[in-house]
């Protein structure tokens, strides 16, 4: 459902992505991990059709995102990491607008909005202006908007931003159910425990290049620490981070007598 071929992207003289390739099939969730600036969000924006690649090709559901952008976007649901909402609208109005853009019948859209609002405990604020909502409530609106048209592919870029524990658990159950229905999920997150539980595959990006692409359980098994976090640290040069942390903490030590 997602095919990325030899993707490259630069901003001025800075290379953000270099020869990135992977395929994700139906019923598969892949964690896409990397440090800040590694190129995760750039990759996702190119898949979503918001950025053009300098080189390479992206196909979603059989449609090239550059040559057939509308056909590709119909198959997608996207939660960006830096979303902007129409703050003068209410969640009900905003979600109804999104549903109309995807040509959902109004009754079906209203049912889905009400059902998903109940799952995310958003019912009480459906008719309040978005500008009055908390960060977590806005994130819930984004999640519902991404899933309302029942897309084949979900692109989730830090989807847990601002969510409370209960909503995070609800999202996990929804994602597990979507995978059982054959949906495809690309999941960018810094919460590696959740990625380890939800995603059967992990792709690790380091300085714009893929340094690992394997079953999550295999990466965990091969790590010295026995967790996805340990595997990630080992793949992205943890020694530098560890020494930097130790040097910082030494600045709090009392001066030698």
Short mmCIF file of C-alpha atoms in Angstrom, two decimals:
data_model
loop_
_atom_site.label_atom_id
_atom_site.label_comp_id
_atom_site.label_asym_id
_atom_site.label_seq_id
_atom_site.Cartn_x
_atom_site.Cartn_y
_atom_site.Cartn_z
CA UNK A 1 0.00 0.00 0.00
CA UNK A 2 2.99 2.32 0.53
CA UNK A 3 6.00 2.05 -1.75
CA UNK A 4 8.89 4.49 -1.37
CA UNK A 5 11.65 4.22 -3.98
CA UNK A 6 15.05 5.92 -3.68
CA UNK A 7 13.63 9.05 -2.07
CA UNK A 8 15.89 12.12 -1.81
CA UNK A 9 15.23 15.60 -0.45
CA UNK A 10 17.46 18.57 0.38
CA UNK A 11 16.86 22.06 1.73
CA UNK A 12 19.50 24.42 0.30
CA UNK A 13 22.78 22.59 0.97
CA UNK A 14 21.42 20.35 3.76
CA UNK A 15 20.57 16.78 2.74
CA UNK A 16 17.44 15.63 4.61
CA UNK A 17 16.77 12.31 2.86
CA UNK A 18 19.17 10.19 0.84
CA UNK A 19 18.16 7.07 -1.10
CA UNK A 20 15.30 6.10 1.25
CA UNK A 21 13.34 3.04 0.13
CA UNK A 22 10.76 0.80 1.83
CA UNK A 23 7.45 -0.95 1.20
CA UNK A 24 4.59 -1.45 3.68
CA UNK A 25 1.79 -3.86 2.84
CA UNK A 26 -1.86 -4.26 3.86
CA UNK A 27 -2.37 -5.18 7.51
CA UNK A 28 1.11 -3.97 8.43
CA UNK A 29 2.11 -1.26 10.91
CA UNK A 30 5.65 0.07 10.64
CA UNK A 31 7.25 2.33 13.23
CA UNK A 32 9.34 5.01 11.51
CA UNK A 33 11.88 6.14 14.08
CA UNK A 34 14.63 8.72 14.17
CA UNK A 35 15.99 11.60 16.18
CA UNK A 36 14.73 15.14 15.62
CA UNK A 37 15.88 16.25 12.18
CA UNK A 38 16.46 12.71 10.91
CA UNK A 39 13.93 13.20 8.09
CA UNK A 40 10.82 11.42 9.42
CA UNK A 41 8.34 14.26 8.98
CA UNK A 42 9.80 15.14 5.59
CA UNK A 43 9.25 11.56 4.44
CA UNK A 44 5.67 11.57 5.68
CA UNK A 45 4.91 14.92 4.03
CA UNK A 46 6.22 13.62 0.72
CA UNK A 47 4.05 10.49 1.02
CA UNK A 48 1.06 12.72 1.85
CA UNK A 49 1.71 14.87 -1.22
CA UNK A 50 2.55 18.02 0.74
CA UNK A 51 6.17 18.12 -0.41
CA UNK A 52 7.73 17.12 -3.70
CA UNK A 53 10.81 14.88 -3.69
CA UNK A 54 14.04 15.95 -5.34
CA UNK A 55 14.42 12.38 -6.60
CA UNK A 56 12.67 9.07 -6.22
CA UNK A 57 9.06 7.96 -6.33
CA UNK A 58 6.22 7.31 -3.89
CA UNK A 59 3.21 5.11 -4.69
CA UNK A 60 0.17 4.85 -2.39
CA UNK A 61 -2.45 2.24 -3.14
CA UNK A 62 -1.15 1.89 -6.70
CA UNK A 63 -1.15 5.67 -7.35
CA UNK A 64 1.94 7.80 -7.84
CA UNK A 65 1.62 10.73 -5.41
CA UNK A 66 3.10 13.17 -7.94
CA UNK A 67 1.37 11.96 -11.11
CA UNK A 68 -1.98 11.09 -9.45
CA UNK A 69 -2.15 13.23 -6.30
CA UNK A 70 -5.92 13.20 -5.77
CA UNK A 71 -6.24 9.43 -6.27
CA UNK A 72 -3.40 8.85 -3.80
CA UNK A 73 -4.81 11.26 -1.21
CA UNK A 74 -8.21 9.56 -1.30
CA UNK A 75 -6.52 6.45 0.10
CA UNK A 76 -4.78 8.36 2.91
CA UNK A 77 -5.50 9.57 6.40
CA UNK A 78 -2.85 11.89 7.83
CA UNK A 79 -2.12 13.23 11.31
CA UNK A 80 0.69 15.79 11.00
CA UNK A 81 3.03 16.75 13.81
CA UNK A 82 2.38 20.49 13.38
CA UNK A 83 -1.25 20.71 12.29
CA UNK A 84 -3.26 23.89 11.94
CA UNK A 85 -7.02 23.80 12.45
CA UNK A 86 -9.74 26.28 11.49
CA UNK A 87 -10.08 27.64 15.01
CA UNK A 88 -13.29 29.58 14.42
CA UNK A 89 -15.11 26.33 13.57
CA UNK A 90 -16.41 23.83 16.08
CA UNK A 91 -15.13 20.22 15.98
CA UNK A 92 -18.51 19.16 14.56
CA UNK A 93 -18.27 21.73 11.78
CA UNK A 94 -14.63 20.96 11.00
CA UNK A 95 -15.18 17.20 10.88
CA UNK A 96 -18.30 17.63 8.74
CA UNK A 97 -16.22 19.71 6.31
CA UNK A 98 -13.56 17.00 6.13
CA UNK A 99 -16.24 14.37 5.55
CA UNK A 100 -17.71 16.41 2.68
CA UNK A 101 -14.27 16.73 1.08
CA UNK A 102 -14.16 12.93 1.00
CA UNK A 103 -17.75 12.80 -0.34
CA UNK A 104 -19.18 10.92 2.64
CA UNK A 105 -22.99 10.92 2.89
CA UNK A 106 -24.05 13.35 5.63
CA UNK A 107 -25.86 10.80 7.77
CA UNK A 108 -22.90 8.43 7.66
CA UNK A 109 -20.52 11.26 8.49
CA UNK A 110 -22.65 12.37 11.45
CA UNK A 111 -22.76 8.81 12.80
CA UNK A 112 -18.98 8.45 12.55
CA UNK A 113 -18.35 11.83 14.15
CA UNK A 114 -20.60 10.99 17.10
CA UNK A 115 -19.16 7.48 17.55
CA UNK A 116 -15.54 8.58 17.41
CA UNK A 117 -16.18 11.61 19.60
CA UNK A 118 -17.59 9.24 22.22
CA UNK A 119 -14.52 7.00 22.01
CA UNK A 120 -12.19 9.97 22.55
CA UNK A 121 -14.43 11.66 25.16
CA UNK A 122 -14.97 14.65 22.90
CA UNK A 123 -18.77 14.70 22.79
CA UNK A 124 -19.15 17.53 25.31
CA UNK A 125 -17.06 19.95 23.21
CA UNK A 126 -18.28 19.12 19.70
CA UNK A 127 -20.14 22.44 19.51
CA UNK A 128 -17.47 24.63 21.08
CA UNK A 129 -15.06 26.70 18.98
CA UNK A 130 -11.81 24.86 18.36
CA UNK A 131 -9.89 27.89 19.64
CA UNK A 132 -11.26 27.16 23.13
CA UNK A 133 -10.09 23.53 23.19
CA UNK A 134 -7.04 22.14 24.94
CA UNK A 135 -4.09 20.77 23.01
CA UNK A 136 -5.19 17.21 23.70
CA UNK A 137 -8.74 17.91 22.52
CA UNK A 138 -7.42 19.42 19.30
CA UNK A 139 -5.30 16.33 18.76
CA UNK A 140 -8.40 14.18 19.10
CA UNK A 141 -10.09 16.25 16.39
CA UNK A 142 -7.12 15.62 14.11
CA UNK A 143 -7.25 11.88 14.77
CA UNK A 144 -10.96 11.68 13.97
CA UNK A 145 -10.43 13.76 10.81
CA UNK A 146 -7.72 11.35 9.65
CA UNK A 147 -9.91 8.27 10.12
CA UNK A 148 -13.40 9.52 9.30
CA UNK A 149 -13.30 8.40 5.64
CA UNK A 150 -12.01 4.89 6.50
CA UNK A 151 -8.71 5.27 4.59
CA UNK A 152 -6.61 2.31 3.51
CA UNK A 153 -3.40 4.02 4.69
CA UNK A 154 -2.79 6.00 7.88
CA UNK A 155 0.20 8.31 8.26
CA UNK A 156 0.62 9.15 11.94
CA UNK A 157 3.28 11.71 12.82
CA UNK A 158 3.48 11.90 16.64
CA UNK A 159 -0.25 11.14 17.02
CA UNK A 160 -0.12 11.04 20.84
CA UNK A 161 0.83 14.71 21.23
CA UNK A 162 -1.17 16.04 24.18
CA UNK A 163 -3.33 12.93 24.61
CA UNK A 164 -4.22 11.67 28.07
CA UNK A 165 -3.58 8.06 29.07
CA UNK A 166 -7.12 6.85 28.38
CA UNK A 167 -7.21 8.38 24.91
CA UNK A 168 -3.81 6.89 24.15
CA UNK A 169 -5.11 3.45 25.10
CA UNK A 170 -8.21 4.00 22.97
CA UNK A 171 -6.05 4.93 20.00
CA UNK A 172 -3.97 1.80 20.46
CA UNK A 173 -7.11 -0.39 20.42
CA UNK A 174 -8.38 1.39 17.30
CA UNK A 175 -5.08 0.88 15.50
CA UNK A 176 -5.03 -2.81 16.40
CA UNK A 177 -8.57 -3.13 15.01
CA UNK A 178 -7.64 -1.30 11.80
CA UNK A 179 -4.70 -3.65 11.26
CA UNK A 180 -7.03 -6.62 11.61
CA UNK A 181 -9.10 -5.06 8.81
CA UNK A 182 -6.08 -4.89 6.54
CA UNK A 183 -5.20 -1.22 6.90
CA UNK A 184 -1.63 0.05 6.48
CA UNK A 185 -0.05 2.28 9.14
CA UNK A 186 3.16 4.30 9.12
CA UNK A 187 3.75 5.42 12.71
CA UNK A 188 6.28 8.13 13.63
CA UNK A 189 6.69 8.43 17.39
CA UNK A 190 9.21 9.06 20.14
CA UNK A 191 7.17 6.84 22.49
CA UNK A 192 9.03 3.65 21.70
CA UNK A 193 7.10 1.48 24.15
CA UNK A 194 3.92 2.07 22.16
CA UNK A 195 5.70 1.49 18.86
CA UNK A 196 7.03 -1.80 20.20
CA UNK A 197 3.51 -2.94 21.13
CA UNK A 198 1.65 -1.80 18.01
CA UNK A 199 4.16 -2.09 15.17
CA UNK A 200 5.37 -5.45 13.94
CA UNK A 201 8.10 -3.76 11.92
CA UNK A 202 10.50 -0.94 12.65
CA UNK A 203 12.37 1.33 10.25
CA UNK A 204 15.13 3.46 11.78
CA UNK A 205 16.30 6.63 10.06
CA UNK A 206 19.63 8.23 10.92
CA UNK A 207 20.79 11.46 9.27
CA UNK A 208 18.47 10.93 6.33
CA UNK A 209 19.37 7.30 5.66
CA UNK A 210 17.72 4.06 6.72
CA UNK A 211 20.02 2.18 9.09
CA UNK A 212 17.60 -0.62 10.01
CA UNK A 213 14.42 -2.14 8.58
CA UNK A 214 13.40 -5.35 10.33
CA UNK A 215 10.69 -7.02 12.42
CA UNK A 216 10.42 -5.15 15.70
CA UNK A 217 10.81 -8.35 17.71
CA UNK A 218 14.07 -9.12 15.91
CA UNK A 219 15.54 -5.68 16.63
CA UNK A 220 14.55 -6.06 20.28
CA UNK A 221 16.07 -9.54 20.45
CA UNK A 222 19.37 -8.38 18.99
CA UNK A 223 19.70 -5.33 21.25
CA UNK A 224 21.81 -5.50 24.37
CA UNK A 225 19.04 -3.98 26.47
CA UNK A 226 16.19 -6.15 25.21
CA UNK A 227 13.88 -3.25 24.32
CA UNK A 228 13.12 -1.20 21.22
CA UNK A 229 14.53 1.84 22.99
CA UNK A 230 17.83 0.00 23.50
CA UNK A 231 17.88 -1.08 19.85
CA UNK A 232 17.21 2.48 18.71
CA UNK A 233 19.99 3.87 20.88
CA UNK A 234 22.46 1.29 19.61
CA UNK A 235 21.58 2.07 15.99
CA UNK A 236 21.88 5.83 16.36
CA UNK A 237 25.26 6.08 18.10
CA UNK A 238 24.27 6.25 21.77
CA UNK A 239 27.84 6.75 22.98
CA UNK A 240 27.77 10.38 21.88
CA UNK A 241 24.48 11.07 23.68
CA UNK A 242 25.59 9.23 26.81
CA UNK A 243 28.86 11.14 27.06
CA UNK A 244 27.06 14.43 26.46
CA UNK A 245 24.60 13.64 29.24
CA UNK A 246 27.41 12.71 31.63
CA UNK A 247 29.29 15.91 30.80
CA UNK A 248 26.16 17.97 31.46
CA UNK A 249 25.50 16.28 34.80
CA UNK A 250 29.10 16.89 35.88
CA UNK A 251 28.42 20.63 35.74
CA UNK A 252 26.24 20.14 38.85
CA UNK A 253 29.01 18.47 40.83
CA UNK A 254 30.39 20.50 43.74
CA UNK A 255 33.81 21.99 43.05
CA UNK A 256 36.75 19.97 44.24
CA UNK A 257 38.15 21.16 47.58
#
